[in-house]
């Protein structure tokens, strides 16, 4: 049996014909048809993962980025080979992009392993693409460098700056409350996404781009330049050049993704006021790297690091403001006393060396605050535990109404996201602002974990001015959303977690200062209900079936157990 892994460049991962010489001969013959000669085939091969797709408007400038990376590779003496993988657009894919994160991770990893490449440049952007590519990179462990499409520029409507998708949610809530007309919401829809690129608030895409830079998997300054700018193209060119050097050096993701790197990502996540989704993604990537990151690690950092970046939804600005203010290099300069500076990065330097030239924020800007004068306090993200979530749950306390952080109320239960969508207004007669809206069977096994955890306020209450209620679910919430939403309840209802046992009218108590979420039903009654519990059926076939059989719970990163 011939090894698949001997050699470099075109000699790498030879196709198995039982005769290495013949395999090489065939490879040369077919590449000759594409115009490659012996001079080309001596060079290091740099794979370029291209996730452009007509289905993914966030990636619509990716073809230009692929060309920019190719130019950088050629300038440094490498041979670029772009190849497609599946592309996940958060809004166009059903039932949720999260269901396919692990599929794209697996596809990307396998392609990196199967094709000859000495390094790879991963082009992503829209929410789940970047975590999928990080998972692939750490598992394949071939020299790898990440590039993103960059955030959209902001739009405007009637003189107000608008952006996806915090303002999408805000205006939709106004529309549901009757404060915005049919014509007005239509006009708003045309102003929310004025360019290609990713959502321009600190949602999941922006958070993951910034955390990829904090992890050391992206060149300094690569996370924030907006879509369509020269800075964005230059980041791609520089990444192509650097990938060739990394191929020669053999600097691999597992040299970079150490515990120090994850410490730095956690510190950055809190300072950004970033998405709760990042918790799941970072745990999954860390576990692939052999680092047992747990919810307690997030809490320990959340207790120490205040909110520093003034971007929606935790603040008021947008990613272009963050970029103009200095982006990640300036933020990490501010965070320097809290970071582990010996961490290696794709630049070939340590974080300390990368930050040596970065400057502290000047008074001319308002977006990146200092540790001495932060934008918000510590504890923006809180990890909860209790009888309703024995393995944990998460709340973005910074995005919740303060009066709901200690709350006790009767449950109103919805058995699925569809049930909630069709019934929430129909049941509004019986729902008060004190009720706790419970959504279940929306966890990893139950539904692939959609972003349905920020259930809408029932129309009747919204029209009466109610802006927030306690909501509890095993679902996720968009990083662009806000509200007193307890998310990622683990274990989820579909595997028999306590969430499956809640009935209408049961009292639920949320106590964020004490980090507790409890179901106030006595143990005997819960045992009776548990004995009667039957899990919902798994999907019958295909990826959804494989996923439901092997996916782990949210507190373990929702990775497939045989990949983790
Ligand atoms: Fe692509 Fe928001 S929909 S980043």
Coordinates of C-alpha atoms and ligand atoms in Angstrom, one line a residue:
X1 CA 0.0 0.0 0.0
X2 CA 1.4 3.4 -1.0
X3 CA 1.5 6.1 1.6
X4 CA -0.7 9.1 0.8
X5 CA 1.4 11.5 2.7
X6 CA 4.9 11.3 1.4
X7 CA 6.6 14.1 -0.5
X8 CA 5.9 17.8 -1.0
X9 CA 4.1 19.9 -3.6
X10 CA 2.7 17.7 -6.4
X11 CA 4.4 14.6 -4.8
X12 CA 2.2 15.1 -1.8
X13 CA -0.8 12.7 -1.3
X14 CA -0.3 10.7 -4.4
X15 CA -3.3 9.0 -5.7
X16 CA -3.2 5.2 -4.9
X17 CA -2.4 3.2 -8.1
X18 CA 0.1 0.9 -6.3
X19 CA 2.9 2.5 -8.3
X20 CA 4.3 5.9 -7.1
X21 CA 6.1 6.5 -10.4
X22 CA 2.9 6.0 -12.4
X23 CA 0.9 8.2 -10.0
X24 CA 3.4 11.0 -10.5
X25 CA 3.5 10.5 -14.3
X26 CA -0.3 10.6 -14.5
X27 CA -0.5 13.7 -12.4
X28 CA 2.1 15.5 -14.6
X29 CA 0.2 14.5 -17.7
X30 CA -3.1 15.9 -16.5
X31 CA -1.6 19.1 -15.1
X32 CA 0.2 19.6 -18.4
X33 CA -3.2 19.9 -20.0
X34 CA -3.8 22.9 -17.6
X35 CA -0.6 24.6 -18.7
X36 CA 1.7 23.5 -15.8
X37 CA 5.3 22.5 -16.6
X38 CA 8.2 21.2 -14.5
X39 CA 9.1 24.7 -13.2
X40 CA 5.6 25.1 -11.8
X41 CA 5.5 21.7 -10.2
X42 CA 8.6 22.3 -8.2
X43 CA 6.9 25.0 -6.1
X44 CA 5.0 24.7 -2.8
X45 CA 1.3 24.3 -3.5
X46 CA -1.0 26.6 -1.7
X47 CA -4.7 25.5 -1.6
X48 CA -7.2 28.3 -1.5
X49 CA -10.6 27.4 0.0
X50 CA -13.2 29.3 -2.0
X51 CA -16.6 29.6 -0.4
X52 CA -18.1 32.0 -3.0
X53 CA -21.7 31.1 -4.0
X54 CA -24.6 32.8 -5.6
X55 CA -26.5 31.7 -2.5
X56 CA -24.1 33.7 -0.3
X57 CA -24.3 37.5 -0.8
X58 CA -22.0 37.9 2.2
X59 CA -19.2 36.3 0.0
X60 CA -20.0 38.1 -3.2
X61 CA -16.6 39.7 -3.4
X62 CA -14.8 36.4 -2.7
X63 CA -13.7 35.9 -6.4
X64 CA -11.7 39.1 -6.1
X65 CA -10.2 37.9 -2.8
X66 CA -9.2 34.6 -4.4
X67 CA -7.4 36.5 -7.1
X68 CA -5.7 38.6 -4.5
X69 CA -4.5 35.6 -2.5
X70 CA -3.3 33.9 -5.8
X71 CA -1.2 37.0 -6.6
X72 CA 0.4 36.9 -3.1
X73 CA 1.1 33.2 -3.5
X74 CA 2.7 33.7 -6.9
X75 CA 4.8 36.7 -5.7
X76 CA 6.3 34.4 -3.1
X77 CA 7.1 31.6 -5.4
X78 CA 4.2 29.3 -4.6
X79 CA 1.6 27.7 -6.8
X80 CA -2.0 28.6 -6.0
X81 CA -4.8 26.1 -6.4
X82 CA -8.3 27.4 -5.5
X83 CA -11.0 24.8 -4.8
X84 CA -14.6 25.1 -3.8
X85 CA -16.3 23.9 -0.6
X86 CA -19.9 24.3 0.4
X87 CA -20.9 27.8 1.4
X88 CA -23.2 28.5 4.3
X89 CA -25.3 31.7 4.2
X90 CA -27.0 32.3 7.5
X91 CA -30.2 33.7 6.1
X92 CA -30.7 31.6 2.9
X93 CA -30.1 28.1 4.3
X94 CA -32.6 26.0 6.1
X95 CA -33.3 24.9 8.8
X96 CA -30.2 26.6 10.2
X97 CA -26.6 27.0 9.0
X98 CA -25.5 25.5 12.3
X99 CA -26.7 22.1 11.2
X100 CA -24.1 22.2 8.4
X101 CA -21.1 23.7 10.3
X102 CA -19.7 20.2 11.0
X103 CA -20.5 19.0 7.4
X104 CA -18.4 21.9 5.9
X105 CA -15.7 21.3 8.5
X106 CA -15.5 17.7 7.6
X107 CA -15.6 18.4 3.8
X108 CA -12.9 21.1 4.1
X109 CA -10.7 18.9 6.3
X110 CA -11.0 16.0 3.9
X111 CA -10.2 18.1 0.9
X112 CA -7.1 19.6 2.6
X113 CA -6.0 16.1 3.4
X114 CA -6.8 14.5 0.0
X115 CA -5.4 17.1 -2.5
X116 CA -1.8 17.9 -2.7
X117 CA -1.2 21.2 -0.7
X118 CA 1.7 22.4 1.5
X119 CA -0.4 25.1 3.0
X120 CA -4.0 26.4 2.8
X121 CA -5.6 29.8 2.8
X122 CA -9.2 29.6 4.1
X123 CA -11.6 32.2 2.7
X124 CA -14.7 32.5 4.9
X125 CA -16.9 35.2 6.4
X126 CA -20.6 34.4 6.9
X127 CA -21.3 33.1 10.4
X128 CA -20.6 29.4 10.3
X129 CA -18.0 29.3 7.6
X130 CA -15.2 30.6 9.7
X131 CA -15.7 28.2 12.6
X132 CA -16.1 25.3 10.1
X133 CA -12.8 26.3 8.6
X134 CA -11.0 26.6 12.0
X135 CA -12.3 23.1 12.8
X136 CA -11.0 21.8 9.5
X137 CA -7.6 23.5 9.9
X138 CA -6.9 22.2 13.4
X139 CA -7.9 18.6 12.4
X140 CA -6.0 18.6 9.1
X141 CA -3.1 20.4 10.8
X142 CA -1.6 21.6 7.5
X143 CA -0.1 25.1 7.6
X144 CA -3.2 27.3 7.4
X145 CA -4.1 31.0 7.4
X146 CA -7.6 32.5 7.5
X147 CA -9.0 35.4 5.5
X148 CA -12.5 36.9 5.7
X149 CA -14.7 38.8 3.3
X150 CA -15.0 41.7 5.8
X151 CA -18.0 43.5 7.1
X152 CA -20.6 45.3 5.1
X153 CA -20.7 49.1 5.1
X154 CA -23.6 50.7 6.9
X155 CA -26.8 51.8 5.2
X156 CA -29.1 54.6 6.1
X157 CA -32.8 55.3 6.2
X158 CA -34.4 58.7 6.8
X159 CA -31.0 59.9 8.0
X160 CA -30.5 57.1 10.5
X161 CA -27.5 54.8 10.1
X162 CA -28.7 51.2 9.8
X163 CA -27.0 47.8 9.8
X164 CA -27.7 44.1 9.7
X165 CA -28.9 42.7 11.7
X166 CA -29.4 44.4 15.1
X167 CA -31.4 47.1 13.3
X168 CA -33.3 44.3 11.3
X169 CA -34.6 43.0 14.7
X170 CA -35.2 46.4 16.1
X171 CA -37.3 47.5 13.2
X172 CA -39.1 44.2 13.0
X173 CA -40.1 44.5 16.6
X174 CA -41.4 48.1 15.9
X175 CA -43.4 46.7 13.0
X176 CA -44.9 43.9 15.1
X177 CA -45.8 46.5 17.7
X178 CA -47.6 48.6 15.0
X179 CA -45.1 51.5 15.3
X180 CA -43.8 51.0 11.7
X181 CA -46.0 50.7 8.6
X182 CA -45.9 48.1 5.8
X183 CA -44.4 50.7 3.5
X184 CA -41.8 51.8 6.0
X185 CA -40.6 48.2 6.8
X186 CA -40.3 47.6 3.1
X187 CA -38.1 50.6 2.8
X188 CA -36.0 49.6 5.8
X189 CA -35.5 46.1 4.2
X190 CA -33.8 47.8 1.2
X191 CA -31.4 49.9 3.4
X192 CA -30.2 47.3 5.9
X193 CA -27.6 45.5 3.7
X194 CA -26.2 48.0 1.3
X195 CA -23.1 46.1 0.2
X196 CA -21.6 42.6 0.1
X197 CA -19.7 41.4 3.2
X198 CA -20.8 40.1 6.5
X199 CA -23.2 41.7 9.0
X200 CA -21.6 44.9 10.2
X201 CA -22.5 44.7 13.9
X202 CA -20.7 42.6 16.4
X203 CA -22.7 39.5 15.5
X204 CA -21.3 36.1 15.1
X205 CA -19.5 36.7 11.8
X206 CA -17.7 39.8 13.1
X207 CA -17.0 38.1 16.5
X208 CA -15.5 35.0 14.8
X209 CA -13.4 37.1 12.5
X210 CA -12.0 39.0 15.4
X211 CA -11.5 35.9 17.5
X212 CA -9.7 34.2 14.6
X213 CA -7.2 37.1 14.7
X214 CA -7.0 36.8 18.5
X215 CA -6.3 33.1 18.2
X216 CA -3.4 33.9 15.9
X217 CA -4.9 32.3 12.8
X218 CA -5.2 35.5 10.8
X219 CA -2.6 38.2 10.0
X220 CA -2.7 41.2 12.3
X221 CA -5.4 43.7 11.2
X222 CA -7.1 41.1 9.0
X223 CA -10.5 40.9 10.8
X224 CA -12.1 44.3 10.4
X225 CA -11.3 46.0 7.0
X226 CA -14.8 46.4 5.3
X227 CA -15.9 44.7 2.1
X228 CA -14.6 46.2 -1.0
X229 CA -11.7 48.2 0.5
X230 CA -8.1 48.2 -0.5
X231 CA -7.2 47.1 3.0
X232 CA -9.4 44.0 2.6
X233 CA -7.6 43.1 -0.7
X234 CA -4.2 43.8 0.8
X235 CA -4.9 41.5 3.7
X236 CA -5.7 38.8 1.1
X237 CA -2.5 39.4 -0.9
X238 CA -0.4 39.4 2.3
X239 CA -2.0 36.1 3.4
X240 CA -1.1 34.5 0.1
X241 CA 2.5 35.6 0.5
X242 CA 2.6 34.4 4.1
X243 CA 1.1 31.0 3.3
X244 CA 4.1 30.2 1.1
X245 CA 6.4 31.0 3.9
X246 CA 4.4 29.0 6.3
X247 CA 4.6 26.0 3.9
X248 CA 8.3 26.3 4.0
X249 CA 8.5 26.7 7.8
X250 CA 5.9 24.0 8.5
X251 CA 4.1 26.2 11.0
X252 CA 0.8 24.3 11.6
X253 CA -2.5 25.2 13.3
X254 CA -1.7 23.0 16.4
X255 CA 1.5 25.1 16.9
X256 CA -0.8 28.1 17.1
X257 CA -4.0 26.9 18.7
X258 CA -2.6 26.3 22.2
X259 CA -4.3 27.0 25.5
X260 CA -2.7 30.5 25.4
X261 CA -4.4 31.2 22.1
X262 CA -7.8 30.3 23.5
X263 CA -7.1 32.4 26.6
X264 CA -6.5 35.3 24.3
X265 CA -9.7 34.6 22.3
X266 CA -11.8 34.5 25.5
X267 CA -10.4 37.8 26.8
X268 CA -11.1 39.3 23.4
X269 CA -14.6 37.9 23.2
X270 CA -15.6 39.6 26.5
X271 CA -14.0 43.0 25.5
X272 CA -15.9 42.8 22.1
X273 CA -19.2 42.1 23.8
X274 CA -19.2 39.3 21.2
X275 CA -21.8 36.7 20.2
X276 CA -22.9 33.8 22.5
X277 CA -22.4 31.6 19.4
X278 CA -18.6 32.0 19.8
X279 CA -18.8 30.0 23.1
X280 CA -20.0 26.9 21.2
X281 CA -17.5 27.4 18.3
X282 CA -14.5 28.0 20.5
X283 CA -15.2 25.0 22.7
X284 CA -15.5 22.8 19.5
X285 CA -12.2 24.1 18.0
X286 CA -10.4 23.8 21.3
X287 CA -11.5 20.2 21.8
X288 CA -10.3 19.3 18.3
X289 CA -6.9 20.8 19.4
X290 CA -7.0 18.6 22.6
X291 CA -7.8 21.5 24.9
X292 CA -10.7 20.9 27.2
X293 CA -12.2 24.4 27.2
X294 CA -15.3 24.5 29.4
X295 CA -18.1 27.0 30.3
X296 CA -16.3 27.7 33.6
X297 CA -13.3 29.0 31.7
X298 CA -15.6 31.6 29.9
X299 CA -17.1 32.6 33.3
X300 CA -13.6 33.2 34.8
X301 CA -12.6 35.5 32.0
X302 CA -16.0 37.2 31.8
X303 CA -15.6 38.1 35.5
X304 CA -12.3 39.9 34.8
X305 CA -12.7 41.6 31.4
X306 CA -15.0 44.6 30.8
X307 CA -16.7 45.6 27.6
X308 CA -14.4 47.8 25.6
X309 CA -15.7 47.9 22.0
X310 CA -18.6 50.2 21.2
X311 CA -20.4 48.2 18.5
X312 CA -24.0 47.0 18.3
X313 CA -25.7 45.1 19.9
X314 CA -23.8 45.8 23.2
X315 CA -22.8 49.3 22.1
X316 CA -23.8 51.9 19.4
X317 CA -21.4 51.7 16.5
X318 CA -20.6 49.4 13.6
X319 CA -17.6 47.4 12.4
X320 CA -16.4 50.2 10.1
X321 CA -16.1 52.4 13.2
X322 CA -14.1 49.7 14.9
X323 CA -11.9 49.3 11.8
X324 CA -11.3 53.1 11.5
X325 CA -10.4 53.2 15.2
X326 CA -7.6 50.7 14.8
X327 CA -9.4 47.3 14.8
X328 CA -8.1 44.3 16.5
X329 CA -4.4 45.4 16.8
X330 CA -5.5 48.4 18.8
X331 CA -7.9 46.4 20.9
X332 CA -5.3 43.8 21.7
X333 CA -2.8 46.6 22.6
X334 CA -5.3 47.8 25.2
X335 CA -5.8 44.2 26.4
X336 CA -2.0 43.5 26.5
X337 CA -1.8 43.2 30.3
X338 CA -4.4 40.5 30.2
X339 CA -3.1 38.5 27.2
X340 CA -0.7 35.6 27.0
X341 CA 1.9 37.3 24.8
X342 CA 4.1 34.3 24.0
X343 CA 1.3 32.8 21.9
X344 CA 2.5 32.1 18.3
X345 CA 0.6 33.4 15.3
X346 CA 0.4 32.9 11.6
X347 CA 2.7 35.9 11.1
X348 CA 5.5 33.8 12.4
X349 CA 5.9 36.1 15.3
X350 CA 4.5 35.9 18.9
X351 CA 1.6 38.1 19.9
X352 CA 4.1 40.2 21.9
X353 CA 6.1 40.9 18.7
X354 CA 2.9 41.6 16.7
X355 CA 1.8 44.1 19.2
X356 CA 5.1 45.9 19.5
X357 CA 4.2 48.3 16.7
X358 CA 0.5 48.7 17.6
X359 CA -0.6 52.0 19.2
X360 CA -2.9 52.7 22.1
X361 CA -6.3 54.3 21.3
X362 CA -6.2 58.1 21.0
X363 CA -8.8 60.5 22.2
X364 CA -9.9 61.1 18.6
X365 CA -11.9 57.9 18.6
X366 CA -14.7 56.7 20.7
X367 CA -15.0 53.0 19.6
X368 CA -12.2 51.3 21.5
X369 CA -12.3 52.1 25.2
X370 CA -9.5 51.5 27.7
X371 CA -9.4 49.2 30.8
X372 CA -9.4 52.3 32.9
X373 CA -12.5 53.7 31.3
X374 CA -14.4 50.8 29.8
X375 CA -17.7 51.0 28.0
X376 CA -19.4 48.5 30.3
X377 CA -18.7 46.3 33.3
X378 CA -17.5 42.8 33.5
X379 CA -19.8 39.8 33.3
X380 CA -21.3 40.6 29.9
X381 CA -21.7 36.8 29.3
X382 CA -22.9 34.7 32.2
X383 CA -22.8 30.9 32.4
X384 CA -25.8 29.6 34.3
X385 CA -26.4 26.2 36.0
X386 CA -29.3 24.8 38.0
X387 CA -32.1 22.3 38.0
X388 CA -33.2 23.4 34.6
X389 CA -29.7 23.3 33.0
X390 CA -27.5 20.8 34.9
X391 CA -24.7 21.0 32.3
X392 CA -25.0 24.7 31.8
X393 CA -26.7 27.5 29.9
X394 CA -25.7 31.0 28.7
X395 CA -27.1 34.5 28.9
X396 CA -25.8 37.6 27.4
X397 CA -26.5 39.7 30.5
X398 CA -25.2 42.9 28.8
X399 CA -28.0 42.6 26.2
X400 CA -30.8 41.9 28.7
X401 CA -33.1 44.3 30.5
X402 CA -31.6 44.8 34.0
X403 CA -34.9 44.3 35.8
X404 CA -35.2 40.8 34.4
X405 CA -31.8 39.5 35.6
X406 CA -33.6 38.3 38.8
X407 CA -36.9 37.0 37.8
X408 CA -39.4 34.3 38.8
X409 CA -42.4 33.6 36.6
X410 CA -44.7 30.9 35.2
X411 CA -43.7 29.0 32.1
X412 CA -45.4 29.2 28.7
X413 CA -44.0 26.2 26.8
X414 CA -43.5 25.9 23.0
X415 CA -42.5 22.4 21.7
X416 CA -40.6 23.6 18.7
X417 CA -39.6 26.8 16.9
X418 CA -42.5 26.2 14.5
X419 CA -44.9 25.9 17.4
X420 CA -43.7 29.2 18.8
X421 CA -43.9 30.9 15.4
X422 CA -47.5 29.9 14.9
X423 CA -48.8 30.0 18.5
X424 CA -47.1 32.8 20.3
X425 CA -49.6 35.5 19.2
X426 CA -52.5 33.1 19.3
X427 CA -51.7 32.4 23.0
X428 CA -51.0 36.0 23.8
X429 CA -54.3 36.4 25.8
X430 CA -52.8 34.3 28.5
X431 CA -49.3 35.7 28.5
X432 CA -48.2 38.5 30.8
X433 CA -44.8 40.3 30.9
X434 CA -44.0 38.1 33.9
X435 CA -44.3 34.9 32.1
X436 CA -41.2 32.9 31.0
X437 CA -41.3 31.9 27.4
X438 CA -39.9 28.4 27.1
X439 CA -38.8 26.9 23.7
X440 CA -37.6 23.3 23.6
X441 CA -36.6 20.7 21.0
X442 CA -34.4 23.3 19.4
X443 CA -31.1 22.0 20.6
X444 CA -28.4 20.2 18.6
X445 CA -30.2 16.8 18.4
X446 CA -33.7 18.3 18.4
X447 CA -33.4 20.7 15.4
X448 CA -29.7 21.4 14.6
X449 CA -29.8 24.3 17.1
X450 CA -31.3 27.2 15.2
X451 CA -31.1 30.8 16.2
X452 CA -34.6 30.9 17.5
X453 CA -33.8 31.5 21.2
X454 CA -34.8 35.2 21.1
X455 CA -38.5 34.4 20.7
X456 CA -40.5 37.4 19.7
X457 CA -42.5 39.3 22.3
X458 CA -46.2 38.4 21.8
X459 CA -47.8 41.1 19.6
X460 CA -50.3 42.2 22.2
X461 CA -47.6 42.8 24.7
X462 CA -45.2 44.5 22.2
X463 CA -48.0 46.9 21.2
X464 CA -48.4 47.7 24.9
X465 CA -44.8 48.7 25.1
X466 CA -43.2 45.5 26.5
X467 CA -39.7 45.3 25.1
X468 CA -38.2 42.3 26.9
X469 CA -39.2 39.1 28.7
X470 CA -37.3 36.1 30.1
X471 CA -37.0 33.5 27.4
X472 CA -35.4 30.0 28.0
X473 CA -34.4 27.5 25.3
X474 CA -32.0 24.9 24.1
X475 CA -31.6 27.0 20.9
X476 CA -29.0 29.6 20.1
X477 CA -29.6 33.3 19.5
X478 CA -28.1 35.5 16.7
X479 CA -25.1 37.5 17.8
X480 CA -27.0 40.5 16.6
X481 CA -29.9 40.0 18.9
X482 CA -30.7 41.2 22.4
X483 CA -33.0 40.4 25.3
X484 CA -33.2 38.3 28.5
X485 CA -32.7 35.1 26.6
X486 CA -31.3 32.0 28.4
X487 CA -29.7 29.9 25.7
X488 CA -27.9 26.6 25.0
X489 CA -29.7 24.9 27.9
X490 CA -27.9 21.6 28.3
X491 CA -28.8 18.8 28.2
X492 CA -31.3 19.7 25.6
X493 CA -35.0 18.6 25.7
X494 CA -34.6 16.1 22.8
X495 CA -32.3 13.9 24.9
X496 CA -34.4 14.1 28.0
X497 CA -32.9 17.2 29.7
X498 CA -35.1 18.9 32.4
X499 CA -36.4 21.3 29.7
X500 CA -38.4 18.4 28.3
X501 CA -40.3 18.1 31.6
X502 CA -41.5 21.7 31.9
X503 CA -45.2 22.3 31.8
X504 CA -47.3 25.4 31.3
X505 CA -47.5 27.2 34.7
X506 CA -44.4 25.7 36.3
X507 CA -42.4 28.4 38.0
X508 CA -38.9 29.1 36.6
X509 CA -36.4 31.2 38.5
X510 CA -33.6 33.1 36.8
X511 CA -30.9 34.6 39.0
X512 CA -28.1 36.0 36.9
X513 CA -26.1 37.5 39.8
X514 CA -26.0 34.0 41.3
X515 CA -25.7 32.3 37.9
X516 CA -28.7 30.1 38.4
X517 CA -31.6 28.9 36.3
X518 CA -34.0 26.6 38.2
X519 CA -37.2 24.8 37.6
X520 CA -39.2 25.1 40.8
X521 CA -41.0 21.7 40.6
X522 CA -40.5 19.1 43.3
X523 CA -38.2 16.1 42.6
X524 CA -41.0 13.5 42.9
X525 CA -43.2 15.2 40.3
X526 CA -40.2 15.6 38.0
X527 CA -39.4 11.9 38.4
X528 CA -43.0 11.0 37.4
X529 CA -42.7 13.2 34.3
X530 CA -39.3 11.8 33.4
X531 CA -40.7 8.2 33.5
X532 CA -43.3 9.3 31.0
X533 CA -40.8 11.0 28.7
X534 CA -40.3 9.7 25.1
X535 CA -37.7 11.4 22.9
X536 CA -38.9 12.8 19.6
X537 CA -38.0 10.7 16.6
X538 CA -34.7 11.3 14.8
X539 CA -34.6 12.5 11.2
X540 CA -35.0 9.5 8.9
X541 CA -32.0 9.8 6.6
X542 CA -29.1 11.8 5.2
X543 CA -26.9 14.3 7.0
X544 CA -29.6 15.3 9.4
X545 CA -29.8 11.7 10.7
X546 CA -26.0 11.3 11.0
X547 CA -25.8 14.7 12.7
X548 CA -28.5 13.8 15.2
X549 CA -26.9 10.5 16.1
X550 CA -23.5 11.8 16.7
X551 CA -23.7 15.5 17.7
X552 CA -22.6 16.4 21.2
X553 CA -24.4 18.8 23.5
X554 CA -23.9 22.6 23.3
X555 CA -21.6 22.7 26.4
X556 CA -19.2 20.4 24.5
X557 CA -19.2 22.5 21.3
X558 CA -21.9 20.6 19.3
X559 CA -19.2 18.8 17.4
X560 CA -19.7 15.3 16.1
X561 CA -18.3 12.9 18.7
X562 CA -16.1 11.0 16.2
X563 CA -14.5 14.3 15.0
X564 CA -14.0 15.9 18.4
Ligands
LIG1 FE1 -23.8 36.5 6.5 FE2 -24.9 37.9 8.7 S1 -25.9 36.8 7.1 S2 -22.8 37.4 8.2

